[in-house]
Coordinates of C-alpha atoms in Angstrom, one line a residue:
Chain A
M611 CA 93.4 140.1 228.2
D612 CA 95.6 142.6 226.4
E613 CA 94.5 144.1 223.2
E614 CA 97.1 142.5 221.1
F615 CA 96.1 139.1 222.3
I616 CA 92.5 139.8 221.6
K617 CA 93.3 140.8 218.1
L618 CA 95.4 137.8 217.3
R619 CA 93.6 135.0 219.1
T620 CA 92.5 132.2 216.8
N621 CA 91.7 128.4 217.0
G622 CA 94.2 126.0 218.4
I623 CA 94.2 124.0 215.1
K624 CA 95.7 126.9 213.2
I625 CA 98.6 127.2 215.7
N626 CA 99.2 123.5 215.3
Y627 CA 99.1 123.8 211.5
W628 CA 101.4 126.8 211.6
A629 CA 104.2 124.6 213.1
I630 CA 103.6 122.1 210.3
C631 CA 102.9 124.0 207.1
H632 CA 102.1 127.6 206.4
R633 CA 100.1 126.8 203.3
K634 CA 97.8 124.6 205.2
V635 CA 97.1 127.5 207.6
W636 CA 96.0 129.6 204.7
L637 CA 93.8 127.0 203.1
Y638 CA 92.2 126.1 206.4
A639 CA 91.6 129.8 207.3
K640 CA 89.9 130.3 203.9
G641 CA 87.5 127.5 204.5
L642 CA 89.2 125.0 202.2
H643 CA 88.9 122.2 204.7
M644 CA 90.0 118.7 203.9
E645 CA 89.9 117.0 207.3
H646 CA 86.5 115.5 206.8
L647 CA 87.7 113.4 203.9
S648 CA 90.6 111.9 205.7
D649 CA 90.5 108.4 207.2
R650 CA 93.5 109.4 209.3
V651 CA 91.7 112.4 210.9
A652 CA 88.7 110.2 211.6
L653 CA 91.0 107.7 213.4
G654 CA 92.4 110.5 215.5
R655 CA 88.9 111.6 216.4
L656 CA 87.9 108.1 217.4
L657 CA 91.1 107.8 219.5
H658 CA 90.3 111.1 221.2
E659 CA 86.8 109.9 222.1
R660 CA 87.7 106.5 223.2
A661 CA 91.0 106.9 225.0
Y662 CA 91.2 107.3 228.8
S663 CA 87.5 106.7 229.2
D664 CA 88.1 106.1 232.9
L665 CA 89.5 109.6 233.5
S666 CA 87.2 112.4 234.4
R667 CA 87.7 114.6 231.4
R668 CA 85.7 117.5 230.2
E669 CA 85.7 119.3 226.9
V670 CA 85.3 123.0 227.2
L671 CA 84.7 125.4 224.4
I672 CA 86.1 128.8 225.3
D673 CA 85.0 132.0 223.4
N674 CA 83.8 129.8 220.6
L675 CA 87.4 129.6 219.6
I676 CA 89.4 126.9 221.4
K677 CA 88.3 123.6 222.6
I678 CA 90.2 122.4 225.7
D679 CA 90.2 118.9 227.1
L680 CA 90.4 119.3 230.8
L681 CA 91.6 116.6 233.2
E682 CA 89.3 117.5 236.0
K683 CA 90.9 115.8 239.0
E684 CA 94.4 117.1 238.4
G685 CA 93.5 120.4 236.8
K686 CA 95.6 119.7 233.8
V687 CA 95.0 120.6 230.2
L688 CA 95.1 117.4 228.2
E689 CA 95.7 117.0 224.5
V690 CA 95.4 113.5 223.0
K691 CA 97.4 112.9 219.8
Y692 CA 97.5 109.9 217.5
S693 CA 101.3 109.8 217.3
R694 CA 104.4 111.7 218.3
K695 CA 105.3 112.4 214.8
L696 CA 104.4 116.1 215.0
E697 CA 105.1 116.5 218.6
D698 CA 106.4 120.1 218.3
A699 CA 103.2 121.2 216.7
A700 CA 101.2 119.5 219.5
R701 CA 103.3 121.2 222.1
L702 CA 102.8 124.6 220.6
Q703 CA 99.1 124.0 220.4
I704 CA 98.8 123.1 224.1
A705 CA 101.1 126.0 225.0
Y706 CA 98.6 128.2 223.2
Y707 CA 95.8 126.9 225.3
L708 CA 97.8 127.4 228.5
L709 CA 98.6 131.0 227.4
Y710 CA 94.9 131.6 226.6
L711 CA 93.8 130.4 230.0
K712 CA 96.5 132.5 231.6
K713 CA 95.3 135.6 229.8
L714 CA 91.8 134.8 231.0
G715 CA 93.1 135.0 234.5
V716 CA 92.8 131.3 235.3
G717 CA 96.4 131.2 236.4
T718 CA 99.1 129.0 235.0
L719 CA 98.0 125.5 234.5
I720 CA 100.0 122.5 233.4
G721 CA 99.5 120.9 230.1
E722 CA 99.9 117.3 229.2
L723 CA 100.3 115.7 225.8
R724 CA 99.1 112.1 225.6
F725 CA 100.0 109.5 223.1
P726 CA 97.9 106.6 224.1
K727 CA 99.0 104.3 221.2
E728 CA 102.6 104.8 222.3
R729 CA 101.8 104.8 226.0
R730 CA 103.6 108.1 226.5
R731 CA 102.8 111.3 228.1
E732 CA 104.6 114.6 228.3
E733 CA 104.0 117.5 230.6
V734 CA 104.1 121.0 229.1
H735 CA 104.9 124.0 231.2
L736 CA 104.4 127.5 229.8
T737 CA 107.9 128.8 229.9
P738 CA 108.8 132.3 228.7
E739 CA 110.4 130.7 225.6
L740 CA 107.3 128.7 224.8
E741 CA 105.1 131.7 225.4
A742 CA 107.2 133.7 222.9
A743 CA 106.9 130.9 220.4
V744 CA 103.2 131.0 220.7
M745 CA 103.1 134.7 220.2
E746 CA 105.2 134.4 217.2
A747 CA 102.9 131.7 215.8
L748 CA 99.8 133.9 216.5
K749 CA 101.4 136.8 214.6
G750 CA 102.4 134.4 211.8
V751 CA 98.9 133.0 211.5
H752 CA 97.5 136.5 211.4
E753 CA 99.9 137.5 208.6
I754 CA 99.1 134.4 206.6
E755 CA 95.4 135.1 206.8
Q756 CA 96.0 138.5 205.2
M757 CA 97.7 137.0 202.2
P758 CA 95.7 137.1 198.9
S759 CA 96.9 133.6 197.8
P760 CA 98.4 130.7 199.7
P761 CA 102.1 130.8 200.6
Q762 CA 104.6 128.6 198.7
A763 CA 105.2 125.1 199.9
E764 CA 107.5 122.2 199.1
F765 CA 106.5 118.6 198.7
T766 CA 108.0 116.9 201.7
S767 CA 107.6 113.5 203.3
I768 CA 104.9 114.8 205.7
C769 CA 102.8 115.8 202.7
R770 CA 101.9 112.2 202.0
A771 CA 100.1 111.8 205.2
C772 CA 98.4 115.2 205.1
S773 CA 94.7 115.4 204.4
Y774 CA 95.5 118.4 202.2
C775 CA 97.9 116.4 200.0
E776 CA 95.7 116.1 197.0
L777 CA 94.4 119.6 197.2
C778 CA 98.1 120.8 197.0
W779 CA 99.6 118.2 194.7
G780 CA 96.8 116.1 193.0
Chain B
M76 CA 82.5 110.6 204.0
A77 CA 85.9 108.9 204.2
E78 CA 88.6 108.6 201.6
S79 CA 87.5 105.0 200.9
A80 CA 83.8 105.8 200.3
R81 CA 82.3 104.5 197.1
S82 CA 79.3 104.6 194.9
Y83 CA 76.3 102.3 195.4
Y84 CA 74.0 101.4 192.5
I85 CA 70.6 100.1 193.3
F86 CA 68.6 98.4 190.6
R87 CA 66.1 96.4 192.6
N88 CA 62.9 97.7 194.1
G89 CA 62.6 98.2 197.8
R90 CA 63.0 100.7 200.5
L91 CA 66.0 102.6 201.8
R92 CA 65.8 103.1 205.5
R93 CA 67.7 104.7 208.3
R94 CA 67.8 102.5 211.4
Q95 CA 69.7 104.1 214.2
N96 CA 72.9 105.2 212.4
T97 CA 73.0 102.7 209.6
L98 CA 71.6 102.6 206.2
Y99 CA 69.5 99.6 205.2
L100 CA 68.2 98.4 201.9
E101 CA 65.1 96.4 202.4
Q102 CA 63.6 94.1 199.9
E103 CA 60.8 91.7 199.9
G104 CA 62.0 88.1 199.7
E105 CA 60.3 85.3 197.7
N106 CA 58.1 84.3 200.6
G107 CA 57.1 87.8 201.4
D108 CA 59.4 88.5 204.3
I109 CA 61.7 91.5 204.3
I110 CA 65.4 91.0 203.7
R111 CA 67.6 93.7 205.1
H112 CA 71.0 94.6 203.7
P113 CA 73.0 96.9 205.9
I114 CA 75.2 99.5 204.2
P115 CA 77.8 101.2 206.4
I116 CA 77.2 104.9 205.9
E117 CA 80.9 105.8 206.2
D118 CA 81.4 103.8 203.1
V119 CA 79.0 105.6 200.9
Q120 CA 79.9 108.5 198.7
D121 CA 76.8 108.5 196.5
I122 CA 73.8 106.3 195.7
Y123 CA 72.4 105.7 192.2
L124 CA 68.7 104.8 192.2
F125 CA 67.6 102.9 189.2
G126 CA 64.9 100.8 190.8
E127 CA 61.7 101.9 192.5
I128 CA 62.8 102.9 195.9
D129 CA 60.7 104.2 198.8
L130 CA 62.3 106.6 201.2
N131 CA 61.4 109.2 203.7
T132 CA 62.8 112.5 205.0
K133 CA 64.3 110.8 208.0
L134 CA 66.6 109.0 205.5
L135 CA 67.3 112.1 203.4
N136 CA 68.3 114.0 206.6
F137 CA 70.6 111.2 207.5
L138 CA 72.2 111.1 204.1
A139 CA 72.6 114.9 204.1
Q140 CA 74.3 114.7 207.5
N141 CA 76.8 112.3 206.0
G142 CA 77.2 114.2 202.8
V143 CA 75.8 111.5 200.6
I144 CA 74.4 112.5 197.2
V145 CA 71.5 110.5 195.6
H146 CA 71.2 110.4 191.8
C147 CA 67.8 109.4 190.6
F148 CA 66.8 107.8 187.3
N149 CA 63.4 107.1 186.0
Y150 CA 61.9 103.9 184.7
Y151 CA 63.6 104.3 181.3
G152 CA 67.0 105.0 182.9
F153 CA 66.9 108.7 182.1
Y154 CA 68.4 110.9 184.7
S155 CA 65.8 112.8 186.6
G156 CA 67.9 114.6 189.2
S157 CA 70.1 114.5 192.3
F158 CA 69.5 115.0 195.9
Y159 CA 72.3 117.4 196.6
P160 CA 72.6 117.9 200.3
R161 CA 73.2 121.4 201.7
E162 CA 76.9 122.2 201.4
T163 CA 78.6 122.1 204.8
N164 CA 81.9 122.5 203.2
V165 CA 81.9 126.1 202.0
S166 CA 84.5 128.7 201.4
G167 CA 83.3 132.3 200.9
H168 CA 86.8 133.1 199.6
L169 CA 86.6 130.5 196.9
I170 CA 83.1 131.4 195.7
V171 CA 84.2 135.0 195.3
K172 CA 87.1 133.8 193.3
Q173 CA 84.9 131.6 191.2
V174 CA 82.6 134.5 190.4
E175 CA 85.6 136.8 189.7
H176 CA 86.9 134.3 187.1
Y177 CA 83.5 134.1 185.5
L178 CA 82.9 137.8 185.2
D179 CA 86.3 138.6 183.7
P180 CA 86.1 137.5 180.1
T181 CA 89.8 136.8 179.8
K182 CA 89.9 134.8 183.0
R183 CA 86.8 132.9 182.0
L184 CA 88.1 132.1 178.5
S185 CA 91.4 130.7 179.8
L186 CA 89.5 128.2 182.0
A187 CA 87.0 127.3 179.2
R188 CA 90.0 126.8 176.8
E189 CA 91.5 124.3 179.1
F190 CA 88.3 122.3 179.2
V191 CA 88.0 122.2 175.4
S192 CA 91.7 121.5 175.0
S193 CA 91.5 118.4 177.2
A194 CA 88.3 117.2 175.6
L195 CA 89.8 117.4 172.1
Y196 CA 93.1 115.9 173.3
H197 CA 91.3 112.8 174.5
I198 CA 89.2 112.7 171.4
R199 CA 92.4 112.7 169.3
R200 CA 93.8 110.0 171.6
N201 CA 90.9 107.7 171.0
L202 CA 91.2 108.3 167.2
N203 CA 94.9 107.6 167.3
Y204 CA 94.3 104.4 169.2
Y205 CA 91.9 103.1 166.5
S206 CA 94.1 104.4 163.8
H207 CA 97.0 102.3 165.1
R208 CA 94.6 99.4 165.0
G209 CA 94.1 99.8 161.3
K210 CA 90.9 101.8 161.3
D211 CA 90.8 104.5 158.6
V212 CA 90.0 107.5 160.7
R213 CA 92.5 109.9 159.0
N214 CA 89.9 112.3 157.9
S215 CA 88.5 112.7 161.4
L216 CA 91.9 112.9 162.9
N217 CA 92.8 115.8 160.5
I218 CA 89.8 117.8 161.4
V219 CA 90.2 117.3 165.1
E220 CA 93.8 118.3 164.9
Q221 CA 92.9 121.4 162.9
C222 CA 90.4 122.3 165.6
M223 CA 93.0 121.8 168.3
D224 CA 95.4 124.1 166.5
R225 CA 92.7 126.8 166.4
I226 CA 91.8 126.6 170.1
A227 CA 94.7 128.9 171.1
S228 CA 93.5 131.7 168.9
C229 CA 89.8 131.5 169.9
E230 CA 88.8 134.8 171.5
T231 CA 85.3 134.1 172.7
I232 CA 83.4 131.2 174.3
P233 CA 81.2 130.7 171.2
E234 CA 84.3 130.3 169.0
L235 CA 85.6 127.7 171.4
M236 CA 82.3 125.9 171.3
R237 CA 82.3 126.0 167.6
E238 CA 85.7 124.3 167.4
E239 CA 84.6 121.7 169.9
G240 CA 81.4 121.1 167.9
Q241 CA 83.3 120.6 164.7
A242 CA 85.8 118.3 166.2
R243 CA 83.0 116.3 167.8
E244 CA 81.1 116.0 164.5
A245 CA 84.2 114.6 162.8
Y246 CA 84.7 112.3 165.7
Y247 CA 81.2 110.9 165.4
V248 CA 81.8 110.2 161.7
A249 CA 84.7 108.1 162.8
F250 CA 82.3 106.0 165.0
N251 CA 81.2 104.3 161.8
E252 CA 84.7 103.2 161.1
I253 CA 85.5 102.3 164.8
L254 CA 82.3 100.4 165.4
D255 CA 80.7 97.6 163.3
L256 CA 77.3 99.1 162.7
K257 CA 74.3 97.9 160.7
E258 CA 73.1 101.5 160.1
P259 CA 75.5 104.4 159.9
F260 CA 75.7 106.7 162.9
E261 CA 74.5 110.0 161.4
K262 CA 74.4 112.5 164.2
R263 CA 74.2 113.0 167.9
V264 CA 70.6 113.4 169.0
R265 CA 69.5 113.9 172.6
R266 CA 66.2 114.1 174.5
P267 CA 65.2 111.6 173.5
P268 CA 68.0 109.8 171.7
D269 CA 66.9 108.3 168.4
N270 CA 69.0 105.2 168.1
M271 CA 71.2 102.7 169.9
I272 CA 74.4 104.7 169.7
N273 CA 72.7 108.0 170.9
A274 CA 71.0 106.2 173.7
L275 CA 74.2 104.6 174.8
I276 CA 76.1 107.9 174.6
S277 CA 73.4 109.7 176.5
F278 CA 73.3 107.1 179.3
I279 CA 77.1 107.0 179.7
N280 CA 77.4 110.8 179.6
T281 CA 74.8 111.0 182.3
L282 CA 76.8 108.7 184.5
I283 CA 80.0 110.7 183.9
Y284 CA 78.1 113.9 184.7
T285 CA 76.7 112.5 188.0
A286 CA 80.1 111.1 189.0
T287 CA 81.7 114.5 188.3
L288 CA 78.9 116.2 190.3
S289 CA 79.6 113.9 193.3
E290 CA 83.3 114.7 193.1
I291 CA 82.6 118.4 193.0
Y292 CA 80.4 118.0 196.0
V293 CA 83.3 116.9 198.2
T294 CA 85.3 120.0 197.3
Q295 CA 84.4 123.6 198.1
L296 CA 83.7 124.5 194.5
N297 CA 80.2 125.8 193.8
P298 CA 78.8 123.6 191.0
T299 CA 76.5 126.2 189.5
I300 CA 79.3 128.6 188.5
S301 CA 80.9 127.4 185.3
Y302 CA 83.1 128.7 182.5
L303 CA 82.6 126.9 179.3
H304 CA 78.9 126.3 179.7
E305 CA 76.8 129.2 180.6
P306 CA 75.8 129.0 184.3
S307 CA 72.1 128.2 184.2
K308 CA 69.4 127.8 186.7
R309 CA 68.6 124.2 185.8
R310 CA 71.9 122.4 185.8
F311 CA 75.1 122.2 187.8
S312 CA 77.0 123.5 184.9
L313 CA 80.5 123.2 186.4
A314 CA 79.9 119.5 186.3
L315 CA 79.2 119.8 182.6
D316 CA 82.5 121.7 182.1
I317 CA 84.6 119.2 183.9
S318 CA 82.9 116.1 182.5
E319 CA 83.8 117.3 178.9
I320 CA 87.3 116.0 179.8
F321 CA 86.1 112.6 180.9
K322 CA 83.5 111.8 178.3
P323 CA 86.0 110.9 175.7
L324 CA 88.6 109.6 178.1
V325 CA 86.4 107.3 180.1
G326 CA 82.9 107.3 178.6
D327 CA 83.5 106.8 174.9
R328 CA 86.1 104.1 175.6
V329 CA 83.5 102.2 177.6
L330 CA 81.1 102.6 174.7
F331 CA 83.6 101.3 172.1
R332 CA 84.5 98.4 174.4
L333 CA 80.9 97.3 175.1
L334 CA 79.9 97.4 171.4
N335 CA 83.0 96.0 169.8
R336 CA 83.1 93.1 172.2
G337 CA 79.4 92.5 171.6
V338 CA 78.6 92.8 175.2
I339 CA 75.9 95.2 174.3
G340 CA 73.9 94.9 171.1
E341 CA 70.8 95.8 169.2
E342 CA 68.7 93.5 171.4
D343 CA 69.5 95.5 174.5
F344 CA 67.5 98.5 173.4
M345 CA 63.9 99.4 173.3
G346 CA 61.7 102.0 171.6
L347 CA 59.6 104.4 173.5
G348 CA 56.0 104.8 172.5
E349 CA 55.7 106.2 169.0
S350 CA 59.2 107.4 168.6
P351 CA 62.1 105.2 167.4
A352 CA 63.8 106.6 170.5
V353 CA 65.8 104.0 172.2
Y354 CA 66.5 103.3 175.8
L355 CA 68.5 100.6 177.4
K356 CA 66.9 97.5 178.9
E357 CA 67.5 97.0 182.6
N358 CA 70.1 94.3 182.2
A359 CA 72.1 96.2 179.7
R360 CA 71.9 99.2 182.0
K361 CA 73.5 97.1 184.7
T362 CA 76.2 96.0 182.3
V363 CA 77.0 99.5 181.3
V364 CA 77.1 100.7 184.9
R365 CA 79.3 97.8 185.9
E366 CA 81.8 98.4 183.1
L367 CA 81.9 102.2 183.7
E368 CA 82.3 101.8 187.5
E369 CA 85.2 99.3 186.9
T370 CA 86.8 101.8 184.5
L371 CA 86.5 104.5 187.0
Q372 CA 88.2 102.3 189.6
T373 CA 91.1 101.6 187.2
T374 CA 94.3 103.2 188.4
V375 CA 97.1 105.0 186.7
Y376 CA 100.4 106.1 188.1
H377 CA 100.4 109.7 189.2
R378 CA 103.9 111.1 188.9
G379 CA 103.4 114.0 191.3
L380 CA 102.0 111.9 194.1
K381 CA 104.2 108.9 193.2
R382 CA 101.3 106.5 193.6
N383 CA 98.4 105.0 191.7
V384 CA 95.2 106.9 191.5
S385 CA 91.8 105.9 190.0
Y386 CA 90.1 107.7 187.1
R387 CA 87.5 108.7 189.6
Y388 CA 90.1 110.4 191.7
L389 CA 91.4 112.1 188.5
I390 CA 88.0 113.8 188.3
R391 CA 88.4 115.0 191.9
F392 CA 91.9 116.2 191.1
E393 CA 90.6 118.2 188.2
A394 CA 88.4 120.0 190.7
Y395 CA 91.4 120.6 193.0
K396 CA 93.5 121.9 190.1
I397 CA 90.7 124.4 189.4
I398 CA 90.7 125.5 193.0
R399 CA 94.5 125.9 192.9
H400 CA 94.0 128.1 189.8
L401 CA 91.2 130.2 191.4
I402 CA 93.1 130.9 194.6
G403 CA 96.3 131.8 192.7
M404 CA 98.4 128.9 193.5
E405 CA 99.2 127.7 190.0
P406 CA 97.6 128.1 186.6
Y407 CA 95.1 125.5 185.6
R408 CA 96.4 122.9 183.2
S409 CA 93.7 120.4 182.3
L410 CA 94.3 116.7 182.3
R411 CA 96.1 115.2 179.3
A412 CA 96.3 111.5 179.7
W413 CA 100.0 110.8 180.1
W414 CA 99.9 107.0 180.1

């Protein structure tokens, strides 16, 4: 692993959040968590646990930092999501896992996003563009974490569904 | 704890038990057999124990795991304390900010001022309400308004507290006009309260305090670091700060309603030993709890969120607003009922 990557690496969730809302990244990074209060997040967790029970999956925690869902038979990195609403964020998150594994010397794996409720799946390959996007996100997260107060945010339609909604706007 | 979780009030005697991953309230039936009421743990935010309840550490561990607070009351309905589970939800950054705002007198004062401003605003609101209903509370209103005007120029916490005290005194004088009382309500007496009104105020304020404490628990705020009240070893004083806002807004209105509608009366109180001190009989306690809980569930339209939120949520939002202030997102502006 190169030095820059070691310095910037972080949890997958922050990469996901970075694609959605920079303020959420800051709040999450400072321990102001809201996920435990959200029924929606609980539903997502249940879905994750219950979906594809027939597949041989394995959760692996790497470096105490990222938790990867491995599809053992096919050697794919799996990420189960509740809906496709924030697909770009999910793609970035899985690309980060792929990049992490690559840096660990595992080789280039294939990722797969799964949306069981919508019966859809999408393969994710780590292209140079995607890799660059992940690096940009990592730098972005790092910068946000250095800020003394949370970055500005606008109330948008996705705020309503966010578990941080009331902390930001209540 | 989920969004939808709520408060459970237990008046009966029995045992709270953990069986597998569910909570059970067990009570003895008429013919001696045990009746079990399951309570889904996900649905529980906090539990109020008024009855005589047996429990064990297995249960407490289970409740702690699920972030459930337990508020305990003694035989007379006086608050004895809370089981406040270890915080799993902490932010070092926020605690540092909380302390910073306590240590800096200017920063501390600006938060304390907001608490008092909101408390007096809601006191005035109550007085205005009764003034429009033909009660002569002009004198009290005048004094409260003078106090409100002086808040901005208070330079120390004791000065602020003095204004609050004066306003509250005038407010309590108006109780005699608002309520139809046999004996005049002279002054606020605590520990133990010495008459019906004081007993009722004490009981309701305790419930507001515990509700506030429960709401603070779900946030990352540390309940012992406060601004208006001095942080003390014995109390979660931040809950005292925030509940100042909701005592007149929620508590006093419940009190007026219960007494003026005759739901609660002289016959609902009892003396304690030698003292004329009064506490609520069990049935009256239930009535008060029910009325207050209903009020806390009442919703108002929140313009920012564009949806209805309950009074209980407004307490939580107050905590969130303080967090926003502390982390430098936006200055704290305490609640002023807008409806």
